[in-house]
Coordinates of C-alpha atoms and ligand atoms in Angstrom, one line a residue:
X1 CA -32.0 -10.1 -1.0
X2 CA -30.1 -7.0 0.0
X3 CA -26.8 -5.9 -1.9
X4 CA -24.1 -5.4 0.4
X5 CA -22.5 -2.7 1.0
X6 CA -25.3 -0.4 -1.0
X7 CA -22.8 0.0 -4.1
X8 CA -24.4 -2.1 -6.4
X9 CA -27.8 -0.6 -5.1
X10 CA -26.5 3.0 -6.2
X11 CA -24.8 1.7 -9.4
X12 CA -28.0 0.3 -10.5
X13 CA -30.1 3.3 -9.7
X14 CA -27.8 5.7 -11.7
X15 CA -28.2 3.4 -14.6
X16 CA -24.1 2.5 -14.3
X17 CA -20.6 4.0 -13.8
X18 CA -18.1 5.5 -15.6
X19 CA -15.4 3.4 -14.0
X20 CA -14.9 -0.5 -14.7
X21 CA -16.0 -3.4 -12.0
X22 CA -13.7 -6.2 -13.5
X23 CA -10.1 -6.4 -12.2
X24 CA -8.6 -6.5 -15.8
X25 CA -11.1 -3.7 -16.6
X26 CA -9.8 -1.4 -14.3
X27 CA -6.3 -1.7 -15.7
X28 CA -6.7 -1.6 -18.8
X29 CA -8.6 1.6 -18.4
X30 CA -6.0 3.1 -16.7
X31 CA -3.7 1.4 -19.1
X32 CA -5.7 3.4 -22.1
X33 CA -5.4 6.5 -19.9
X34 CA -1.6 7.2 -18.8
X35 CA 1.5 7.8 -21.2
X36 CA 2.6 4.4 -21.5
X37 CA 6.3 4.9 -19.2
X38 CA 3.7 6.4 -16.1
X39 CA 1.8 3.1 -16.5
X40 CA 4.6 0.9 -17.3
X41 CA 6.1 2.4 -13.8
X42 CA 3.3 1.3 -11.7
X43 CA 1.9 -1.8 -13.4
X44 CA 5.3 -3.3 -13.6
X45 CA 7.6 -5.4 -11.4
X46 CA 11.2 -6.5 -11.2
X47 CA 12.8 -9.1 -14.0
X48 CA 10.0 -11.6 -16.1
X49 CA 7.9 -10.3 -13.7
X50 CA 7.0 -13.5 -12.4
X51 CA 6.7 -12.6 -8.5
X52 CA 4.2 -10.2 -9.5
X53 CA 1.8 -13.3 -11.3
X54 CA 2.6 -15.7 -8.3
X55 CA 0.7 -13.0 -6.1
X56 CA -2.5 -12.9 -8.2
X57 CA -2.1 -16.3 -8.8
X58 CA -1.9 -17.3 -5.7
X59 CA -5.2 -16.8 -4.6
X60 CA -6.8 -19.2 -6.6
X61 CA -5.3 -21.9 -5.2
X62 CA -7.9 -21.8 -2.9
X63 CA -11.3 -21.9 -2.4
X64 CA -14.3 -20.2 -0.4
X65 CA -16.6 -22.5 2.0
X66 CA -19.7 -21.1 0.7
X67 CA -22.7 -21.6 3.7
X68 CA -26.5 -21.2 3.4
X69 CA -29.2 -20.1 5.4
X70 CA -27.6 -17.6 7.1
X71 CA -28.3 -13.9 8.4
X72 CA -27.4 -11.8 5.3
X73 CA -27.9 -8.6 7.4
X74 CA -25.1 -6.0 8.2
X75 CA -22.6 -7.0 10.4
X76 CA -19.9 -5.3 12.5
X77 CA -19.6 -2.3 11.3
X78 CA -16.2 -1.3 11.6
X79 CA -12.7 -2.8 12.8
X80 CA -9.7 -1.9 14.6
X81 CA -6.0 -2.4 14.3
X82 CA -3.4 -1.1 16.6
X83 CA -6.2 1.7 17.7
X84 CA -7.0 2.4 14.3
X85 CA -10.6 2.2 13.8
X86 CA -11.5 1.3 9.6
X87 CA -14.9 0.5 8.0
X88 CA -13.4 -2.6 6.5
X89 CA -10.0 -4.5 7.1
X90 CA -8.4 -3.4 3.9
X91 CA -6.2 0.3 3.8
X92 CA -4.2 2.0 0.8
X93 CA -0.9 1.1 0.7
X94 CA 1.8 3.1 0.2
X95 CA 3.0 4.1 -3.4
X96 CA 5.3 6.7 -4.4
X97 CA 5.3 9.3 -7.2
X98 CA 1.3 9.0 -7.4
X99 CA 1.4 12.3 -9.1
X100 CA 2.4 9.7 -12.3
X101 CA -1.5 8.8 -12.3
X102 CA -3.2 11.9 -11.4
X103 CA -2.1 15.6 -10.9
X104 CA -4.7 15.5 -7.2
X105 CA -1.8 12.0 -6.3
X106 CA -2.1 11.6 -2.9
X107 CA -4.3 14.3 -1.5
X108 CA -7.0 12.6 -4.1
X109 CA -6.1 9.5 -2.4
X110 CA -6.7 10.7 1.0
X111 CA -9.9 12.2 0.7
X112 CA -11.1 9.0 -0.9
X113 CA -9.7 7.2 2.2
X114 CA -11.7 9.8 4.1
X115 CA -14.7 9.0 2.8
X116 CA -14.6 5.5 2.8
X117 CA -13.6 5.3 6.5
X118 CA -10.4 3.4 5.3
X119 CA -6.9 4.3 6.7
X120 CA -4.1 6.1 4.2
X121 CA -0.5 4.3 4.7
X122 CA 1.3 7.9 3.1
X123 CA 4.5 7.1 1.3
X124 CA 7.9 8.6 2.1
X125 CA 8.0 8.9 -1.5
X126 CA 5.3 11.1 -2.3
X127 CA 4.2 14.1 -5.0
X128 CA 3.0 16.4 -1.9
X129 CA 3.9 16.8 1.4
X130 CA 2.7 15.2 4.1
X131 CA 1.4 17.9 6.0
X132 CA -0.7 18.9 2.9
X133 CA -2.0 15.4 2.0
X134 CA -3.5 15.9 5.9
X135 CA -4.7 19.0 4.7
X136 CA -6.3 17.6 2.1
X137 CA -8.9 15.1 4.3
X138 CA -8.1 16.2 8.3
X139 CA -10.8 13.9 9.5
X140 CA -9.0 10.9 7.4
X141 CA -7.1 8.2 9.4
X142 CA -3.4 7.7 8.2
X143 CA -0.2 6.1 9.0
X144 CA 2.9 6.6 7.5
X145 CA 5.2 4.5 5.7
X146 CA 9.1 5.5 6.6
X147 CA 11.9 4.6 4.3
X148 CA 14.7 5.2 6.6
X149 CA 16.9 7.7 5.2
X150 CA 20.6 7.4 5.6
X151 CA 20.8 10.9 7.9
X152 CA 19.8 10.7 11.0
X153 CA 18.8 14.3 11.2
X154 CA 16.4 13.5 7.9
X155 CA 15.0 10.7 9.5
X156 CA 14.3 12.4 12.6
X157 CA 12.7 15.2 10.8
X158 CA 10.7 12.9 8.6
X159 CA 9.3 11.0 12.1
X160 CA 8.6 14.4 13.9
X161 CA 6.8 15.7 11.2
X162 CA 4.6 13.0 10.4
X163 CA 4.2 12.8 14.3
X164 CA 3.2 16.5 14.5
X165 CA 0.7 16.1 11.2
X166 CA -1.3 13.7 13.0
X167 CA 0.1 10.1 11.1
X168 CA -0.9 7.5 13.6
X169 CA 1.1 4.7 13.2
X170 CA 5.1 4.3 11.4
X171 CA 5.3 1.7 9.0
X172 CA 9.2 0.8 8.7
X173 CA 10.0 -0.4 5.1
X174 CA 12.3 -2.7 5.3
X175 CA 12.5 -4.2 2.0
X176 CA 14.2 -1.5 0.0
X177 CA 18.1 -1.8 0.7
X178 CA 18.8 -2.5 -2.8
X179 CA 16.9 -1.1 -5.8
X180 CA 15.1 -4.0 -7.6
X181 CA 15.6 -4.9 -11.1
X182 CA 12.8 -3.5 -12.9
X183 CA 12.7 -4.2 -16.6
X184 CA 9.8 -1.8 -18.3
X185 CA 11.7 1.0 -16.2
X186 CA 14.7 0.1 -18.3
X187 CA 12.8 0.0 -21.8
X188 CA 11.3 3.1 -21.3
X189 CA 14.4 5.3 -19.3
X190 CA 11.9 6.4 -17.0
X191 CA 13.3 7.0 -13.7
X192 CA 10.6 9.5 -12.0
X193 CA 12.8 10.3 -8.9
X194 CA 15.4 11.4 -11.5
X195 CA 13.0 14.1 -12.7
X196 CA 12.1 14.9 -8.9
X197 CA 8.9 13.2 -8.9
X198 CA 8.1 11.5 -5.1
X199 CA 10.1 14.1 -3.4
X200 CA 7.3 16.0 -1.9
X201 CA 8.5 14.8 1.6
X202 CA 11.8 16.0 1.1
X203 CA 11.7 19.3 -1.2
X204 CA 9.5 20.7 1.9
X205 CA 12.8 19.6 4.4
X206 CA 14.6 22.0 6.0
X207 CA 17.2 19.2 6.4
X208 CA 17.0 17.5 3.0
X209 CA 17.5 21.0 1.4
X210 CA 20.5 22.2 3.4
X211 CA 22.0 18.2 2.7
X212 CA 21.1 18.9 -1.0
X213 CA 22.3 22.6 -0.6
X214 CA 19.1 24.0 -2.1
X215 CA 17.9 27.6 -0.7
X216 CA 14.7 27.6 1.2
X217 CA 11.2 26.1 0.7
X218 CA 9.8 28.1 -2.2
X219 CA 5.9 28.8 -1.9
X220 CA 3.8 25.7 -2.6
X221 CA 3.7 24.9 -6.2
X222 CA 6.4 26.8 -7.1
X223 CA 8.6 24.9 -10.0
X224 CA 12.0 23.4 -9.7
X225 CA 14.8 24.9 -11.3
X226 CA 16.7 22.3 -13.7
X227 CA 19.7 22.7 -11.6
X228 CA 17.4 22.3 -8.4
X229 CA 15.5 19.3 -10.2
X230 CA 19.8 17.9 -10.5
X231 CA 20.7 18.7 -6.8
X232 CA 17.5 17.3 -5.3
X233 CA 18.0 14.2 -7.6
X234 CA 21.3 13.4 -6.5
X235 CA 21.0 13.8 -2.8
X236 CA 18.1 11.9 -2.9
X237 CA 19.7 8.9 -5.1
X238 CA 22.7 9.0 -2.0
X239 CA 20.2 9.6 0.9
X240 CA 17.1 7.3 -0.3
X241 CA 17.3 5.0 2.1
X242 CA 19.9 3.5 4.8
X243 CA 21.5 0.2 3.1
X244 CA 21.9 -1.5 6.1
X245 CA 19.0 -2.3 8.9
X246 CA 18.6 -4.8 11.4
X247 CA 15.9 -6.0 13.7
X248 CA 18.1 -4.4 16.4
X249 CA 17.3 -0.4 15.0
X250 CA 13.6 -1.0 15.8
X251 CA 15.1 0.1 19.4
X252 CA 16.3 3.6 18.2
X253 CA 12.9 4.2 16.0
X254 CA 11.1 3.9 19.4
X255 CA 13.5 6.1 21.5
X256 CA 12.2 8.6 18.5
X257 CA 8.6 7.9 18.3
X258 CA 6.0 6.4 21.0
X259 CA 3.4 6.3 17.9
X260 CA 3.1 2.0 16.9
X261 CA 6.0 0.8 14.4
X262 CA 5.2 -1.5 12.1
X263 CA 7.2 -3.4 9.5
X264 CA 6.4 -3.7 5.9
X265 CA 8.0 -6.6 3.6
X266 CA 8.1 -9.5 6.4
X267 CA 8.4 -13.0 4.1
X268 CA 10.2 -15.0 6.5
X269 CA 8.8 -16.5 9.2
X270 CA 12.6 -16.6 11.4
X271 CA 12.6 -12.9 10.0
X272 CA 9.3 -12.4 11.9
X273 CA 10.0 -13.8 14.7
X274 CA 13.0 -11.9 15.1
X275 CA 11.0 -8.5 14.9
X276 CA 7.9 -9.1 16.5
X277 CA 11.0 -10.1 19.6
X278 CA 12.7 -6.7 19.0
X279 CA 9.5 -4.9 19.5
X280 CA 7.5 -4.5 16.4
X281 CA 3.9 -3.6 17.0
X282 CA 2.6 -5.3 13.9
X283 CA 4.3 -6.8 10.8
X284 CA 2.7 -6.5 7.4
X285 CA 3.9 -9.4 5.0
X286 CA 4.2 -8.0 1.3
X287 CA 6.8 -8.6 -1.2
X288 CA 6.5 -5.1 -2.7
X289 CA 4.1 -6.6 -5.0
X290 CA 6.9 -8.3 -6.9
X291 CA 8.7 -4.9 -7.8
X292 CA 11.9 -6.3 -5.9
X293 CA 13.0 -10.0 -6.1
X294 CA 11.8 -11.6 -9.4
X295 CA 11.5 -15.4 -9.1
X296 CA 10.0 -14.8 -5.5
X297 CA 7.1 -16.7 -3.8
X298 CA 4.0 -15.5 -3.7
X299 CA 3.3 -13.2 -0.8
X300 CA -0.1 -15.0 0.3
X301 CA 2.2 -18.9 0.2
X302 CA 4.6 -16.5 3.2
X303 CA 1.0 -15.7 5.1
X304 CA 0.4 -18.8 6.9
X305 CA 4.1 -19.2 8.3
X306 CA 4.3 -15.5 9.7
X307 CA 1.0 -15.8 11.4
X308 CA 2.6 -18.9 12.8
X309 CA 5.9 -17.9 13.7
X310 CA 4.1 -14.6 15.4
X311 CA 1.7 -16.8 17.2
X312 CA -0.7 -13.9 17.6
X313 CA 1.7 -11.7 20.3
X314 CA 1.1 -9.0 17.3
X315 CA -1.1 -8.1 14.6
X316 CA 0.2 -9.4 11.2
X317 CA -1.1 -7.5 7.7
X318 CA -0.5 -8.3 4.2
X319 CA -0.5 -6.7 1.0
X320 CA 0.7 -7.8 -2.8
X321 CA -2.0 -9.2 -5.2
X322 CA -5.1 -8.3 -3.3
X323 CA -7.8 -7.4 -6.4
X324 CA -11.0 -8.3 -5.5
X325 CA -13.1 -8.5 -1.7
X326 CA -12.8 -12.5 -1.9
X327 CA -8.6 -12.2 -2.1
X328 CA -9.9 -10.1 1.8
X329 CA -11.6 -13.3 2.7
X330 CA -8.8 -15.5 1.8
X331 CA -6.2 -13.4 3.5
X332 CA -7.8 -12.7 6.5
X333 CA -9.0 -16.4 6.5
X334 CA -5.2 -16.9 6.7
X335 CA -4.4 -15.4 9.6
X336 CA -4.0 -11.2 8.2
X337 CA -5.8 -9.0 10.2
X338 CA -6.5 -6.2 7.5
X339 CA -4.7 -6.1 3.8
X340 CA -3.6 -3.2 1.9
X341 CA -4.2 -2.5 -1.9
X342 CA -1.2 -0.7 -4.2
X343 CA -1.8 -0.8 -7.9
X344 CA -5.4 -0.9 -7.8
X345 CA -5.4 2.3 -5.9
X346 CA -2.9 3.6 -8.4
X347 CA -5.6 2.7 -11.2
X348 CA -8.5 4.1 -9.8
X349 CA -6.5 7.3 -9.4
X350 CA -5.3 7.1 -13.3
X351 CA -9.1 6.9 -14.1
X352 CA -10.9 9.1 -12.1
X353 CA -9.0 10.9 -9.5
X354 CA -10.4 10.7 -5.9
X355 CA -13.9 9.4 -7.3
X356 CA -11.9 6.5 -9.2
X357 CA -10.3 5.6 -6.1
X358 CA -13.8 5.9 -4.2
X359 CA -15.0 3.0 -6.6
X360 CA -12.5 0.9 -6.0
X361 CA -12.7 1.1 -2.4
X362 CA -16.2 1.0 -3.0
X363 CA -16.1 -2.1 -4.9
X364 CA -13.5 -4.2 -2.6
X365 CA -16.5 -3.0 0.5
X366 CA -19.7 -4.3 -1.4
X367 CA -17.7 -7.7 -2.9
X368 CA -16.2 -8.6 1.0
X369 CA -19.3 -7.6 2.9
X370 CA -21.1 -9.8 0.5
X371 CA -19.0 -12.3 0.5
X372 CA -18.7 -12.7 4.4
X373 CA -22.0 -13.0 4.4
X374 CA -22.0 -15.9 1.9
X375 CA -19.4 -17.6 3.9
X376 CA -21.4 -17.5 7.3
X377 CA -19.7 -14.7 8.7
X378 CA -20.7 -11.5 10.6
X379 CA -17.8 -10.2 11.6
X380 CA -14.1 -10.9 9.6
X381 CA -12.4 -11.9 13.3
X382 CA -14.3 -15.1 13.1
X383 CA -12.5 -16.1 9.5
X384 CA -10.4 -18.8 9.9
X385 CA -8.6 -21.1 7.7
X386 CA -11.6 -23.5 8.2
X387 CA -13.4 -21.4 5.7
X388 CA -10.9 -22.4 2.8
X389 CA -10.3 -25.4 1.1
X390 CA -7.0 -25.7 -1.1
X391 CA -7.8 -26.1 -4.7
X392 CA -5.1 -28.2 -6.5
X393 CA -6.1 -27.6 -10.2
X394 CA -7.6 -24.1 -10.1
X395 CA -10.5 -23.7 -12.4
X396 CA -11.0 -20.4 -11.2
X397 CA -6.9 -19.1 -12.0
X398 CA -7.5 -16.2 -14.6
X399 CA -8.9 -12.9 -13.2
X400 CA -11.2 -11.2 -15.6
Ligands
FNR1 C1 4.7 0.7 -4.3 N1 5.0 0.2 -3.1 C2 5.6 0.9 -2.2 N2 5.9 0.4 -0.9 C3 6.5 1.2 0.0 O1 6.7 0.7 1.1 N3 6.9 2.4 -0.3 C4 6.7 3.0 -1.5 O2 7.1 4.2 -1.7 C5 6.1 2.2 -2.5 N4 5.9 2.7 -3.7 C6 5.2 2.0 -4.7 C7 4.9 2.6 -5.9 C8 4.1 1.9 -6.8 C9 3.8 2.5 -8.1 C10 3.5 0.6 -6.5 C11 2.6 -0.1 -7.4 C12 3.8 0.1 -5.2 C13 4.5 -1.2 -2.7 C14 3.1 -1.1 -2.1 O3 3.1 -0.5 -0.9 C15 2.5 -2.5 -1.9 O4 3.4 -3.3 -1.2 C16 2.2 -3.2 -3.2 O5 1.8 -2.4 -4.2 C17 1.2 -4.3 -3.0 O6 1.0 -5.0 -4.1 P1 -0.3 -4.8 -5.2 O7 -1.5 -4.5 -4.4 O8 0.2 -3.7 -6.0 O9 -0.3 -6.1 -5.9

């Protein structure tokens, strides 16, 4: 009976691991590890924070067609989406101000990605540039995730550069015209972006700095003055992001870019239908795992509809709740053709830098490989919703 994957194989041989395997494990050891407002902003989500339960949640409401005697050997080795080759159909989504879990934020991140052949969706909002995080892992695959700023010159800028740094894709956020309501933010005053945390994109402008009438990029590393920290604060606050888009500016962000744009935070499925006819190359359905509407369906309940509406003219990704390699299965059983991870990402980071984020990674390979396997499969395109059945009274509801 081999392990898939190899993980539990090496975790066995080494007599264990310093990081946890269970889902609540993992946060509560970066819970243990990070001042409490650093974990507070990542773990939390907007009002009661009930959006962010429905997306756990919401993958027990179904179950796994579990098949015997079958071929428990390796299967396809990799997948593809948009041109983007990946070891596994699951990528890092992006998260701002990662430098709250770990000094190494997103460079840790990338070489992690790296080395686990999965693709890096960079922030706009990040601790270090996104030249360096390339820096940090050149062989990595990324895209990157643009929150449209409202200057066109910025934007531009922000495009070209992640162009020119080798970003392979543009994932258009389009669910951040208003700020949402988050409560443990409020409890604990924290506000990163006040203190110039997640500006590493824009501190390294020529464009942001003359809007924010700061003096050149100082050498790399080089501290913010408090009046600087103020400036940047500000111009970022007016600038961060447009607060109007429509399915019609898709057309400008091509006559920009010819790399793939994708659109992040699809829900509806009118709203993706609308997109995928003003030329989006993919849509990715997430509700900002529950940080912006409170009292908000569950992402996976919006799956089946977009994958409907789309019809298959593009490929249609997911993210928000994903914690284990069976909520893969069920997503991609659902019609997503990869998923991307946020907070557990953000946790492995808190815990162990780039090798914390390796085990998760890790972890979500072994658990889906195996898992495919158990449910007949070789290769995830062949998951369908055939290999679910909907579970009315969940026995399986609370994650350990
Ligand atoms: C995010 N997310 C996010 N999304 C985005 O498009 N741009 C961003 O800058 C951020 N920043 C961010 C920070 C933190 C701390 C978190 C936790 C999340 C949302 C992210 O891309 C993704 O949609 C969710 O995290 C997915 O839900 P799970 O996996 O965290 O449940």
């Amino acid at each position: 009976m081999p392990y898939a994957g190899g993980y539990q194989s090496q975790v066995f041989a080494a007599g264990g691991s310093p990081f946890p395997f269970t889902v609540q494990g993992l946060e509560d050891a970066a819970r243990e590890k990070l001042p409490a407002p650093h974990f507070d902003y990542i773990a939390g989500g907007a009002g009661r924070e009930r959006t962010v339960a429905a997306n756990v949640d919401a993958f027990a409401r179904w179950g796994l067609n579990y098949r015997i005697l079958r071929d428990g050997k390796p299967g396809v080795p990799s997948y593809t989406v948009l041109d983007t080759p990946m070891a596994m159909p699951v990528l890092l989504a992006p998260a701002g101000v990662a430098d709250l879990a770990h000094p190494e934020a997103e460079r840790a991140a990338a070489r992690a990605a790296a080395d686990t052949g999965v693709v890096q969706v960079l922030s706009s909002a990040t601790s270090t540039a996104l030249e360096d995080v390339a820096e940090a892992a050149p062989e990595g695959r990324r895209w990157f995730q643009f929150a449209w700023p409202d200057d066109e010159k910025l934007a531009r800028s922000l495009i070209d550069r992640a162009e020119n740094a080798g970003y392979s894709a543009i994932v258009l956020q389009g669910d951040c015209h208003v700020a949402g309501w988050r409560t443990r933010e409020l409890d604990s005053a924290f506000f990163p972006f006040q203190r110039a945390h997640g500006m590493g994109n824009y501190l390294s402008d020529r464009r942001f700095r003359e809007l924010a009438v700061m003096g050149p990029r100082p050498a790399r590393g080089a501290a913010l003055d408090p009046a600087e920290v103020v400036a940047a604060a500000a111009t970022w606050n007016r600038l961060y992001t447009r607060p109007a888009l429509h399915p019609g500016d898709l057309a400008l962000l091509r006559a920009w870019t010819d790399l793939p744009v994708i659109v992040k935070g699809v829900c509806r499925p009118d709203e993706a239908t609308l997109l995928a006819d003003a030329g989006a190359d993919a849509l990715i359905v997430s509700n900002h795992g529950g940080r912006q509407l409170d009292s908000g369906l569950a992402a996976l309940d919006c799956l089946p509809g977009v994958v409907a509406a789309v019809g298959g003219r593009v490929p249609v990704l997911f993210d928000s709740g994903i914690r284990t390699g069976t909520d893969v299965l069920i997503a991609l059983a659902l019609g997503a053709s990869a998923v991307m991870i946020g907070r557990p990402w953000l946790y492995g980071l808190a815990i162990g830098g780039q090798e914390g984020v390796t085990h998760v990674l890790r972890c979500l390979e072994a658990e889906f490989t195996g898992a495919l396997a158990l449910t007949g499969h070789r290769d995830p395109a062949t998951l369908s919703p055939a290999d679910l059945t909907p579970v009315t009274t969940p026995s399986n509801r609370r994650a350990r």
